[in-house]
Amino acid sequence: MSSQNLQFKGYALTDPSKWHDLKIIEFKPKTFEPEDVEIAITYCGVCGSDVHTLTQGWGESKLPLVVGHEIVGTVTRVGDKVTEFKPGDRVGVGAQRGSCLRCRQCKEDYENYCTNGIDTYNAEYPDGVVAQGGYSTAIRAHERFVFPIPDEIESRHAASMMCAGLTVYSPLRTHGAGPGKKVGIMGIGGLGHYAILWAKAMGAEVYAFTHDKSKMEDIKKMGADHVIDTTRKSFHKDLTHTLDILLSTRDVFGDSTPLGDYLSMLYVHGRFVTVGLPDADDPLPSIHAFDLAPNGCMMGGSKIGSKKECLEMLELARSKGIKPWIEELPMREVGKALQDLKNNNVRYRYVVKQDIV
Amino acid sequence: MSSTNQLEFKGYAMTDPSAWSSLSVVPFEPKALGPEDVEVAVAYCGLCGSDVHMLNQSWGSTRQGPLIVGHEIVGRVTRVGEKVRDLKPGDRVGVGAAVGSCMQCRACNDNYENYCRQITFTINSQWPDGTPVQGGFSTGVRAHERFVFPIPDGVELRHAASMMCGGITVYAPLRENGCGPGKKVGVLGIGGLGHYAILFAKAMGAEVYAFTRGTAKAEDAKKMGADHVVDTTVDGFWKPYDMTLDIIISTVDHFPKNFSLRNLLSMLYVHGKFIVVGLPPADEPMPTLHAFDLTSNAGCFIGGSLLGSKDDMKHMLNLAAEKGVKPWIEELPMNRAKEALEGLKAGKPRYRYVLKQDIAPVD
């Protein structure tokens, strides 16, 4: 594909009062630089972040705005300093597209924690160009944020690994999920289902927590060793001081189970890690310092993952033949996907196929 | 001291919660000495914030009957149960905030007995058979040998006392989280615990940042070894330290209303740890957090820590002996406990009160 013919068009938010009613716009792409990779998009996954951004739940967004950050496509063009890719390569881009590359974090393989990181959408480059996301025909991203997709992994499967997959892989890896470890996963949606698949593949014993009984059979098929119904009163009591890691994918807390109950399920120095990001007005349930003392546990967060982790994750998926549970739609129907996602009505990740060109 | 003299168990007890700091000497019945127990004649006992919280009911109602607090105990072994091998009468030992645990669970077997779900605390609790546990503002205590710690010769008893709770409470998380050369450690609140955190973090080779309200303690903090002293009353005090610290030990036992934990967390580097050891009153939860405060702030962690294991104690005391770590204490006779309790409540000690047992003094 000649990059001269590459158009940059995407399904955009133009009116926040109709947050899932996206209209095709043409947009200005990132200014092409020597370390950039240009990609013609074939698939894009639909992420909770897309919903939170479009509904303005995370704050006022830019307008017009093309979201989507679980991108897979084909390289059309590379800058002269790019060493890893060439036109024709099959690649992915996730929730981040740039960083400063000079700070301590960037140098220590923590580029996802760069203070000057550039999100894939709803961000702005230093020269003022707005970062538009993957519900579109094409994207340009810095080479560091472009990931080669192994041949054995289909594009439609790789797409949602770019954000959902990586976002749970990173903390599982960081906190040592593996043989002998007991890993709890709270919330079995897009992220949660990936956490089960990865944690099992990494050799851990998996405890899946859900309030949705209709998911329980699927959850067992995904490989969970135990499935816990969180609507059952005092479900946490049977598991006091048991888990090494408890990964929370919940993006709604509201008036719910005290966090202390969840923390009590952790063994000594166990870690509760939240990757789910609620709306700005939905804080974590309150804790008392006393909730942290009885098991010396830790409560933390994790944001996306590094390229290093992404490549490891893709290798794990390739070598174990791991496939996510997806529902596919043409990109023009992304509005349905978004609404279903907001209503927790997806089994377990929507992926939309680019249909503009 | 002859081990054949029967130890008479008496202590300074609270008998009326409405006069929480007024203690009077009462005799009490200790637990029966079991085969794995050690009896200690108390020489000194340090005063910990927990003693104040317990007595003034801010952690909930205390149990019925006379309550003797104090859990930073040092003294000499007087008797040991028949299965005790590693300690004998005359040994210099300490006892901290716990006196027993189940010895069977995963935690007890993993050298994490301080996290046993059936742990028996030294103050305001009872043994499994229902006998009330009485603390160290007394002539003697009995504890399971796992909770009795030999004091190396290089550490004076009056210095070792407050290491039994104040010291270990900060040493254990510093050790657990890799405090050492090349690490940057922040200490929030320079009181009893905070001053120990500076002393130990320096002894372990880290670079230390002391955070304190105002400047009154700045010079002391430097003398203790802090490399940097930061005044937390200054607006934006956290900004120069953005993503700098590996560990922050938080010893404050009170957060002002609308306090922003996020600003403190912003000082942590990737996966840095904010360890809360200061325990506020029961009706004071942690400041509100949003998930973003943890994910965006470098994937950092807020953690807790409870006391330390016998293994931690051994390492801490050896470090203290090796590097000559001496706490900054104010010594008082035990009959002035009221003054010490009220002084601690008002944040007065520089930096830990240690009470000398004066009912039946021990050298």
XYZ file of C-alpha atoms in Angstrom:
720
model
C 0.000 0.000 0.000
C 1.419 3.326 -1.013
C 1.507 5.735 1.843
C 0.698 8.584 -0.477
C -2.802 7.197 -0.725
C -3.120 6.736 3.022
C -6.032 8.748 4.318
C -6.463 9.619 7.943
C -10.159 9.316 8.693
C -11.920 7.980 11.735
C -15.159 7.600 13.694
C -15.176 10.619 15.976
C -17.045 12.066 18.923
C -18.449 15.418 17.854
C -21.288 15.882 20.375
C -20.751 14.639 23.950
C -24.490 14.410 24.553
C -24.460 11.573 21.997
C -21.342 9.893 23.237
C -21.659 6.660 21.253
C -22.866 8.258 18.035
C -19.560 8.617 16.197
C -19.218 10.348 12.846
C -16.487 9.927 10.238
C -14.117 12.866 10.112
C -10.847 13.486 8.390
C -8.075 14.465 10.794
C -4.555 15.756 10.790
C -2.109 12.974 11.656
C 0.946 13.351 13.867
C 3.747 15.200 12.094
C 5.891 12.429 10.627
C 9.316 12.199 12.282
C 12.402 10.001 11.706
C 11.551 7.570 14.528
C 7.907 7.142 13.586
C 6.066 4.205 12.122
C 2.962 4.735 10.032
C 0.325 2.032 10.129
C -2.767 1.261 8.069
C -5.256 -0.021 10.621
C -7.086 -3.312 10.165
C -8.597 -3.895 13.626
C -9.158 -1.991 16.849
C -10.353 -3.325 20.197
C -12.967 -1.485 22.251
C -11.701 -0.615 25.723
C -13.393 0.697 28.873
C -11.126 3.729 28.541
C -12.940 4.553 25.305
C -16.261 4.639 27.176
C -14.915 6.661 30.131
C -13.383 9.171 27.721
C -16.352 9.531 25.373
C -18.927 9.842 28.181
C -16.709 12.572 29.689
C -16.548 10.448 32.862
C -12.805 11.087 33.020
C -13.256 14.770 32.376
C -13.832 17.020 29.427
C -12.322 15.517 26.302
C -10.992 17.183 23.172
C -13.437 17.596 20.304
C -13.645 16.158 17.734
C -12.104 13.015 19.167
C -11.320 9.626 17.675
C -10.730 7.079 20.446
C -9.528 3.464 20.284
C -6.154 2.185 21.520
C -6.050 -1.533 20.826
C -4.751 -1.181 17.313
C -3.433 -3.687 14.805
C -2.478 -3.006 11.218
C 0.184 -3.041 8.539
C 3.206 -0.770 8.364
C 3.013 1.567 5.365
C 5.988 3.807 5.994
C 8.879 4.168 8.448
C 11.110 7.108 9.337
C 14.836 6.884 8.474
C 15.862 6.226 12.047
C 13.507 3.288 12.464
C 15.406 0.017 12.755
C 12.809 -2.466 13.894
C 10.145 -2.282 11.209
C 9.623 -2.079 7.476
C 6.563 -1.577 5.285
C 4.380 -4.679 5.212
C 5.086 -5.720 8.821
C 2.084 -6.601 10.965
C 2.162 -4.505 14.133
C 0.136 -3.202 17.049
C -0.132 -0.017 19.085
C -1.649 0.245 22.543
C -2.682 3.006 24.932
C 0.524 4.997 24.626
C 2.207 6.349 21.498
C 5.105 8.477 22.757
C 7.300 9.415 25.716
C 10.345 11.567 26.363
C 12.812 8.622 26.136
C 15.323 10.532 28.274
C 14.027 10.293 31.839
C 14.900 7.653 34.371
C 11.666 5.764 33.791
C 12.128 5.669 30.010
C 15.676 4.419 30.436
C 14.688 1.738 32.945
C 12.018 0.085 30.763
C 9.261 1.940 32.560
C 8.292 4.192 29.631
C 4.640 3.659 30.574
C 5.389 5.772 33.659
C 7.101 8.626 31.850
C 5.765 11.894 33.244
C 5.629 13.226 29.678
C 4.065 10.165 28.124
C 1.689 10.738 25.220
C -1.556 8.801 25.294
C -2.793 7.317 22.049
C -5.802 9.601 22.015
C -7.139 12.731 23.710
C -3.589 14.029 24.091
C -1.551 16.630 22.313
C 1.887 16.506 20.774
C 4.302 19.333 21.617
C 3.681 20.858 18.190
C -0.051 21.061 18.899
C -1.305 18.160 16.782
C -4.072 16.271 18.582
C -3.486 12.563 19.097
C -6.371 10.725 17.444
C -6.935 7.040 18.132
C -7.577 3.752 16.400
C -11.219 3.833 15.347
C -9.653 5.063 12.149
C -7.833 4.214 8.962
C -4.310 4.929 10.119
C -2.004 6.058 12.900
C 1.561 7.236 13.355
C 3.449 6.312 16.503
C 7.014 6.326 17.783
C 8.798 3.018 17.130
C 9.143 2.341 20.877
C 5.367 2.097 21.113
C 4.871 -0.144 18.102
C 4.868 -3.898 18.730
C 5.607 -6.646 16.195
C 2.817 -9.271 16.086
C 4.063 -12.878 15.862
C 2.843 -14.738 12.755
C 0.945 -17.300 14.828
C -1.321 -14.660 16.390
C -4.234 -13.462 14.269
C -4.699 -9.702 14.012
C -8.205 -9.798 15.451
C -6.862 -11.607 18.517
C -3.785 -9.429 18.906
C -5.789 -6.207 18.868
C -7.135 -6.304 22.417
C -3.830 -7.622 23.748
C -2.428 -4.170 23.002
C -4.179 -2.590 25.968
C -6.319 -5.050 27.936
C -3.820 -7.863 27.639
C -0.764 -5.761 28.461
C -2.459 -3.878 31.285
C -2.997 -7.080 33.273
C 0.136 -8.875 32.095
C 2.378 -6.147 33.503
C 1.294 -6.424 37.167
C 1.066 -10.225 36.997
C 4.661 -10.277 35.801
C 5.862 -7.572 38.194
C 4.422 -9.337 41.221
C 5.615 -12.795 40.326
C 2.493 -14.642 39.161
C 3.707 -18.173 38.548
C 3.871 -21.701 39.918
C 3.036 -21.813 43.611
C 1.316 -18.433 43.580
C -2.370 -17.822 44.251
C -3.735 -15.054 42.053
C -7.163 -13.498 42.545
C -8.854 -11.560 39.780
C -11.742 -9.259 40.549
C -14.098 -8.513 37.706
C -14.124 -10.782 34.669
C -14.599 -8.514 31.690
C -12.109 -7.653 28.981
C -9.159 -7.167 31.332
C -10.250 -9.787 33.831
C -10.612 -12.563 31.294
C -7.106 -11.833 29.973
C -5.811 -11.988 33.539
C -7.196 -15.513 33.902
C -5.687 -16.624 30.596
C -2.244 -15.166 31.363
C -2.125 -16.184 35.024
C -2.943 -19.780 34.137
C -0.383 -19.765 31.343
C 2.184 -18.448 33.831
C 1.458 -21.410 36.122
C -0.459 -19.758 38.945
C -3.559 -20.998 40.788
C -6.385 -18.679 39.783
C -9.318 -17.424 41.859
C -11.867 -15.496 39.778
C -14.296 -13.153 41.542
C -17.484 -12.105 39.792
C -20.941 -10.840 40.702
C -22.323 -12.243 37.431
C -23.426 -15.869 37.742
C -23.969 -16.120 33.981
C -20.206 -15.869 33.465
C -19.218 -18.703 35.743
C -19.117 -21.492 33.210
C -17.069 -19.417 30.786
C -14.711 -18.498 33.594
C -14.038 -22.164 34.305
C -13.410 -22.766 30.607
C -10.908 -19.906 30.590
C -9.008 -21.911 33.181
C -9.879 -20.417 36.562
C -9.303 -22.934 39.365
C -11.896 -21.324 41.622
C -14.851 -19.077 40.860
C -16.236 -16.956 43.678
C -19.636 -15.308 43.651
C -19.162 -11.890 45.223
C -22.885 -11.412 45.818
C -22.614 -14.120 48.490
C -22.347 -12.534 51.912
C -18.893 -12.704 53.523
C -17.396 -14.423 50.472
C -14.022 -13.125 51.576
C -14.007 -14.946 54.903
C -13.172 -18.372 53.436
C -10.123 -16.862 51.807
C -8.574 -14.890 54.671
C -4.801 -14.611 54.286
C -4.746 -16.753 51.136
C -3.899 -14.808 47.988
C -0.510 -13.526 46.926
C -1.883 -11.150 44.325
C -5.370 -9.714 43.927
C -5.820 -7.905 40.648
C -8.849 -5.635 40.464
C -10.251 -4.749 37.065
C -13.312 -3.037 38.534
C -14.044 0.336 37.055
C -17.090 0.991 39.185
C -16.929 1.071 42.955
C -19.860 3.172 44.085
C -21.180 2.166 47.464
C -19.758 -1.299 47.589
C -17.835 -3.901 49.495
C -15.352 -2.340 51.888
C -11.878 -2.564 50.483
C -10.727 -3.965 53.819
C -12.659 -7.167 53.087
C -10.736 -7.663 49.855
C -7.436 -6.810 51.481
C -8.077 -9.408 54.179
C -7.873 -12.128 51.513
C -4.201 -11.389 50.957
C -1.475 -13.460 52.557
C 1.423 -11.688 54.302
C 2.789 -8.876 52.110
C 0.272 -9.771 49.413
C -0.539 -7.160 46.795
C -3.863 -5.693 45.752
C -3.371 -4.042 42.378
C -6.023 -1.982 40.663
C -5.920 -1.594 36.913
C -9.573 -0.649 36.601
C -10.020 3.106 36.405
C -13.422 4.439 37.469
C -14.920 7.799 36.560
C -13.323 10.798 38.235
C -16.117 11.061 40.817
C -15.908 7.402 41.881
C -13.125 7.081 44.465
C -11.889 3.860 46.043
C -13.916 2.656 49.037
C -12.338 4.046 52.166
C -9.756 2.139 54.148
C -8.333 2.543 57.601
C -4.641 2.088 58.315
C -5.821 -0.922 60.346
C -6.846 -2.669 57.104
C -3.231 -2.789 56.012
C -1.625 -3.945 59.237
C -2.907 -7.489 59.916
C -1.187 -8.944 56.869
C 1.244 -6.142 56.003
C -0.440 -6.044 52.608
C 0.010 -3.490 49.859
C -2.481 -1.697 47.719
C -1.374 -0.245 44.437
C -2.036 0.460 40.824
C -0.556 -0.305 37.476
C -0.691 1.582 34.207
C -0.456 -0.227 30.863
C 2.937 -1.890 30.482
C 6.300 -1.459 28.800
C 7.390 -2.649 25.347
C 9.585 -5.215 27.053
C 6.561 -6.634 28.859
C 4.440 -6.470 25.711
C 6.906 -8.577 23.740
C 7.049 -11.126 26.571
C 3.273 -11.256 26.674
C 3.017 -11.805 22.917
C 5.574 -14.597 23.144
C 3.541 -16.215 25.932
C 0.395 -15.953 23.801
C 2.214 -17.347 20.783
C 3.896 -20.235 22.545
C 0.782 -21.357 24.436
C -1.699 -20.620 21.660
C -3.719 -18.260 23.847
C -6.765 -16.713 22.220
C -8.970 -14.068 23.812
C -12.763 -14.394 23.851
C -13.843 -11.682 21.427
C -16.925 -10.439 19.644
C -16.255 -8.906 16.238
C -18.179 -6.097 14.533
C -17.527 -3.811 11.568
C -16.124 -0.470 12.726
C -19.266 1.408 11.647
C -21.117 -0.470 14.422
C -18.694 0.609 17.133
C -21.531 2.573 18.775
C -23.292 -0.700 19.623
C -20.057 -2.105 21.012
C -19.577 0.975 23.178
C -23.080 0.807 24.610
C -22.824 -2.905 25.282
C -19.529 -2.336 27.025
C -20.982 0.399 29.211
C -23.762 -2.012 30.180
C -21.302 -4.803 30.875
C -22.854 -6.778 28.062
C -19.860 -8.153 26.221
C -18.321 -11.622 26.251
C -15.514 -10.584 26.721
C -13.996 -7.981 24.387
C -15.317 -6.258 21.296
C -12.992 -5.864 18.338
C -14.045 -3.734 15.375
C -12.808 -4.254 11.841
C -11.741 -1.122 9.985
C -14.230 -0.441 7.174
C -13.616 3.128 6.047
C -11.116 2.154 3.358
C 19.235 -11.766 90.563
C 18.627 -15.224 91.964
C 16.301 -17.272 89.847
C 14.868 -18.945 92.897
C 13.315 -15.709 94.218
C 9.676 -15.766 93.192
C 8.918 -12.789 90.998
C 6.074 -10.777 92.538
C 3.865 -9.599 89.733
C 2.669 -6.032 90.241
C 2.158 -3.216 87.795
C 0.891 0.295 87.131
C -2.678 -0.228 85.949
C -5.475 1.917 84.620
C -8.571 1.134 86.626
C -10.823 4.001 85.480
C -10.941 4.863 81.745
C -12.226 8.356 82.514
C -8.853 9.001 84.183
C -6.896 7.254 81.479
C -3.443 8.472 82.425
C -3.763 7.912 86.174
C -2.201 4.551 86.909
C -1.960 2.802 90.268
C 0.059 -0.195 91.359
C -1.951 -3.427 91.524
C -0.903 -7.042 91.919
C -1.904 -9.417 89.127
C -1.922 -13.088 88.219
C 0.281 -13.804 85.185
C -0.337 -16.728 82.844
C 0.958 -20.061 84.088
C 4.515 -20.624 82.879
C 4.270 -23.086 79.985
C 7.075 -25.351 78.735
C 7.983 -22.890 75.968
C 7.530 -19.740 78.003
C 10.060 -17.320 79.385
C 9.606 -15.160 82.479
C 11.270 -11.750 82.463
C 11.857 -9.331 85.322
C 11.250 -5.906 83.808
C 14.063 -3.356 84.052
C 12.741 -0.724 81.656
C 9.685 -0.195 79.520
C 9.364 2.290 76.672
C 6.211 4.272 76.037
C 4.560 3.841 72.666
C 1.753 5.766 70.959
C -0.269 2.547 71.048
C -0.252 2.659 74.848
C -1.874 6.096 74.708
C -4.429 5.102 72.041
C -5.328 2.015 74.039
C -5.709 3.748 77.402
C -7.673 6.734 76.108
C -10.099 4.381 74.324
C -9.468 5.884 70.883
C -9.037 2.373 69.470
C -12.257 1.226 71.073
C -13.249 0.188 74.572
C -10.606 -1.664 76.465
C -11.366 -4.905 78.281
C -12.769 -4.986 81.792
C -10.566 -4.982 84.843
C -7.244 -3.332 85.626
C -5.239 -2.714 82.460
C -1.459 -2.589 82.486
C 0.006 -1.348 79.210
C 3.607 -1.042 78.061
C 5.142 -3.215 75.343
C 8.687 -2.001 74.879
C 10.054 -4.231 77.591
C 13.605 -5.125 78.530
C 14.933 -6.960 81.531
C 16.445 -10.201 82.688
C 15.198 -13.745 82.359
C 14.200 -15.190 85.731
C 12.697 -18.551 84.712
C 12.284 -20.594 81.561
C 9.911 -23.438 80.696
C 11.446 -26.901 80.343
C 11.490 -26.876 76.529
C 13.292 -23.543 76.229
C 16.817 -24.094 74.912
C 18.093 -20.727 73.717
C 17.494 -18.609 76.813
C 18.417 -19.038 80.480
C 17.977 -17.116 83.737
C 20.098 -13.981 83.849
C 19.986 -13.368 80.089
C 19.301 -9.783 78.946
C 16.172 -9.890 76.814
C 13.352 -7.827 75.396
C 9.668 -8.361 74.683
C 7.608 -6.276 72.304
C 3.972 -5.846 71.373
C 3.199 -9.555 71.100
C 3.672 -12.428 73.526
C 2.357 -15.452 71.648
C 0.954 -16.895 68.416
C -0.427 -20.219 67.209
C 2.927 -21.595 65.997
C 1.132 -23.787 63.435
C -0.167 -21.633 60.625
C 1.520 -20.762 57.356
C 2.580 -17.353 58.666
C 4.114 -18.762 61.863
C 5.997 -21.346 59.812
C 7.193 -18.732 57.316
C 8.946 -16.585 59.949
C 5.976 -14.231 59.859
C 4.668 -14.976 63.349
C 3.887 -11.253 63.749
C 1.157 -11.805 61.148
C -0.421 -14.847 62.765
C -4.202 -14.472 62.801
C -4.248 -15.789 66.367
C -1.523 -13.503 67.622
C -1.683 -12.547 71.320
C -0.794 -8.917 71.818
C 0.924 -7.646 74.943
C -1.619 -4.974 75.727
C -5.363 -5.213 76.193
C -5.668 -8.841 75.198
C -5.966 -12.320 76.625
C -4.258 -15.637 76.251
C -6.200 -18.425 74.523
C -7.250 -19.750 77.940
C -8.754 -16.369 78.837
C -6.042 -15.140 81.230
C -5.636 -11.393 80.676
C -2.242 -10.361 79.354
C -0.675 -7.555 81.376
C 2.005 -5.366 79.861
C 5.399 -4.023 80.796
C 4.617 -1.188 83.188
C 5.147 -3.924 85.737
C 7.662 -6.015 87.601
C 7.450 -8.961 85.235
C 5.981 -10.544 82.105
C 5.734 -14.043 80.716
C 5.846 -14.703 76.984
C 6.413 -17.529 74.526
C 10.120 -17.775 73.722
C 9.517 -16.857 70.073
C 8.536 -13.435 71.336
C 11.490 -12.974 73.683
C 14.573 -11.442 72.090
C 18.151 -11.646 73.339
C 19.798 -8.209 73.588
C 23.397 -8.140 72.311
C 26.036 -6.879 74.757
C 26.724 -3.879 72.537
C 23.251 -2.458 73.178
C 22.317 -0.963 76.562
C 19.039 -2.141 78.070
C 17.572 1.356 78.305
C 18.290 1.874 74.590
C 16.994 -1.551 73.585
C 13.660 -0.958 75.295
C 12.011 1.233 72.686
C 13.506 -0.850 69.881
C 11.120 -3.589 70.969
C 8.183 -1.823 69.340
C 9.122 1.611 67.981
C 12.351 0.393 66.464
C 11.165 -2.906 64.991
C 7.986 -1.365 63.621
C 10.022 0.757 61.219
C 13.000 -1.578 60.817
C 10.889 -4.481 59.517
C 9.350 -2.592 56.549
C 12.688 -0.965 55.734
C 14.245 -4.415 55.576
C 11.295 -5.981 53.723
C 11.339 -3.250 51.065
C 15.057 -3.327 50.374
C 16.327 -0.286 52.243
C 20.056 -0.082 51.647
C 22.820 1.607 49.676
C 21.460 3.360 46.600
C 17.943 3.645 48.004
C 16.164 6.885 48.833
C 13.957 6.661 51.896
C 11.474 9.283 53.086
C 10.333 9.428 56.706
C 7.064 11.222 57.415
C 6.752 12.408 61.000
C 9.782 12.601 63.273
C 8.600 11.268 66.620
C 9.464 8.009 68.317
C 8.990 5.850 65.214
C 10.179 8.485 62.779
C 13.438 9.137 64.554
C 14.149 5.388 64.571
C 13.418 5.246 60.851
C 16.101 7.877 60.236
C 18.625 6.109 62.462
C 18.046 2.663 60.968
C 17.709 3.767 57.343
C 21.060 5.556 57.652
C 22.629 2.553 59.369
C 21.399 0.444 56.441
C 23.146 2.775 53.997
C 20.235 4.618 52.421
C 19.855 8.309 51.612
C 17.305 9.728 54.029
C 14.712 12.470 53.539
C 13.007 13.562 56.770
C 9.588 15.218 56.491
C 8.439 17.226 59.478
C 5.954 20.009 60.190
C 7.794 23.284 60.650
C 11.460 23.578 61.537
C 11.582 22.777 65.255
C 12.945 19.281 64.710
C 15.083 20.012 61.652
C 18.398 20.265 63.470
C 17.775 17.111 65.471
C 16.786 15.275 62.285
C 20.093 16.237 60.710
C 22.000 15.104 63.792
C 20.166 11.790 63.603
C 21.577 11.492 60.109
C 18.898 12.728 57.736
C 20.480 13.836 54.450
C 17.570 16.156 53.680
C 14.959 17.758 55.927
C 11.695 18.963 54.381
C 9.169 21.274 56.049
C 5.703 19.933 55.245
C 3.994 23.205 56.115
C 5.539 24.762 53.002
C 3.173 24.849 50.038
C 4.134 22.353 47.338
C 6.829 20.788 49.535
C 6.537 17.531 47.548
C 7.297 19.000 44.129
C 11.119 18.970 44.185
C 10.985 15.266 45.055
C 8.728 14.131 42.210
C 9.288 10.434 41.463
C 12.371 10.347 43.667
C 11.832 8.098 46.663
C 11.826 4.315 46.768
C 10.204 4.006 50.178
C 8.279 6.401 52.395
C 7.706 5.334 55.994
C 4.664 7.174 57.299
C 4.624 7.412 61.082
C 1.999 10.119 61.471
C -1.039 8.941 63.423
C -3.283 11.705 62.253
C -4.086 13.110 58.813
C -5.602 16.605 58.689
C -9.003 16.944 57.035
C -8.875 17.052 53.203
C -5.306 15.888 53.264
C -3.999 14.852 49.865
C -2.276 11.517 49.922
C -1.691 11.977 46.205
C 0.918 14.661 46.806
C 2.889 12.351 49.072
C 2.561 9.462 46.621
C 3.857 11.666 43.796
C 7.264 11.594 45.472
C 7.587 7.837 44.886
C 9.522 6.400 41.948
C 7.988 3.560 39.901
C 6.481 0.897 42.168
C 7.645 2.869 45.202
C 6.105 1.994 48.543
C 4.326 4.241 51.042
C 4.289 2.184 54.229
C 1.844 3.263 56.901
C 2.940 2.371 60.408
C 1.270 5.247 62.210
C -2.140 4.028 63.397
C -4.770 6.752 63.799
C -7.849 6.560 66.039
C -10.487 4.057 64.911
C -12.771 6.753 63.500
C -10.105 8.297 61.263
C -9.859 6.479 57.934
C -7.111 7.113 55.407
C -7.658 10.149 53.180
C -9.822 9.409 50.129
C -8.013 7.907 47.180
C -8.975 7.510 43.565
C -7.620 4.590 41.542
C -5.802 7.188 39.409
C -3.740 8.195 42.455
C -2.209 4.734 42.427
C -1.977 3.982 38.710
C -0.788 7.315 37.382
C 1.506 7.910 40.322
C 4.108 5.514 38.988
C 2.187 2.360 39.880
C 2.996 3.005 43.503
C 1.812 1.134 46.570
C 0.385 1.948 49.948
C 1.219 -0.750 52.416
C 1.026 -1.628 56.060
C 3.332 -3.369 58.435
C 2.816 -4.906 61.843
C 5.706 -5.198 64.273
C 8.411 -7.598 63.101
C 9.424 -11.227 63.393
C 12.057 -12.649 65.721
C 14.294 -12.857 62.674
C 13.759 -9.121 62.012
C 14.538 -8.372 65.674
C 17.783 -10.279 65.525
C 18.910 -8.374 62.435
C 17.856 -5.054 63.888
C 19.634 -5.564 67.199
C 22.787 -6.773 65.475
C 22.707 -3.693 63.248
C 22.229 -1.482 66.307
C 25.173 -3.124 68.054
C 27.394 -3.050 64.969
C 26.718 0.569 64.019
C 26.225 1.953 67.512
C 22.626 3.026 66.891
C 21.351 4.805 69.977
C 17.829 6.196 70.206
C 17.147 9.666 71.603
C 15.319 8.888 74.823
C 14.044 10.669 77.899
C 14.214 8.470 80.972
C 11.716 8.720 83.833
C 10.891 6.514 86.814
C 7.786 4.418 86.188
C 5.839 6.235 88.924
C 5.840 9.284 86.628
C 3.956 7.353 83.941
C 1.098 9.884 83.985
C 3.441 12.686 83.020
C 4.925 10.552 80.267
C 1.538 9.437 78.892
C 0.200 12.961 78.738
C 3.471 14.239 77.348
C 3.344 11.671 74.563
C -0.256 12.536 73.756
C 0.897 16.138 73.350
C 3.817 15.141 71.130
C 6.437 16.236 73.641
C 9.087 13.546 73.938
C 12.442 14.060 72.203
C 12.016 11.368 71.031
C 10.879 8.428 73.154
C 10.040 8.109 76.841
C 11.555 5.132 78.623
C 10.297 4.316 82.103
C 12.549 2.681 84.660
C 10.745 0.020 86.631
C 10.680 1.171 90.255
C 8.416 -1.266 92.093
C 11.177 -3.892 92.354
C 14.097 -2.450 90.373
C 16.185 -4.668 88.093
C 19.650 -3.678 86.856
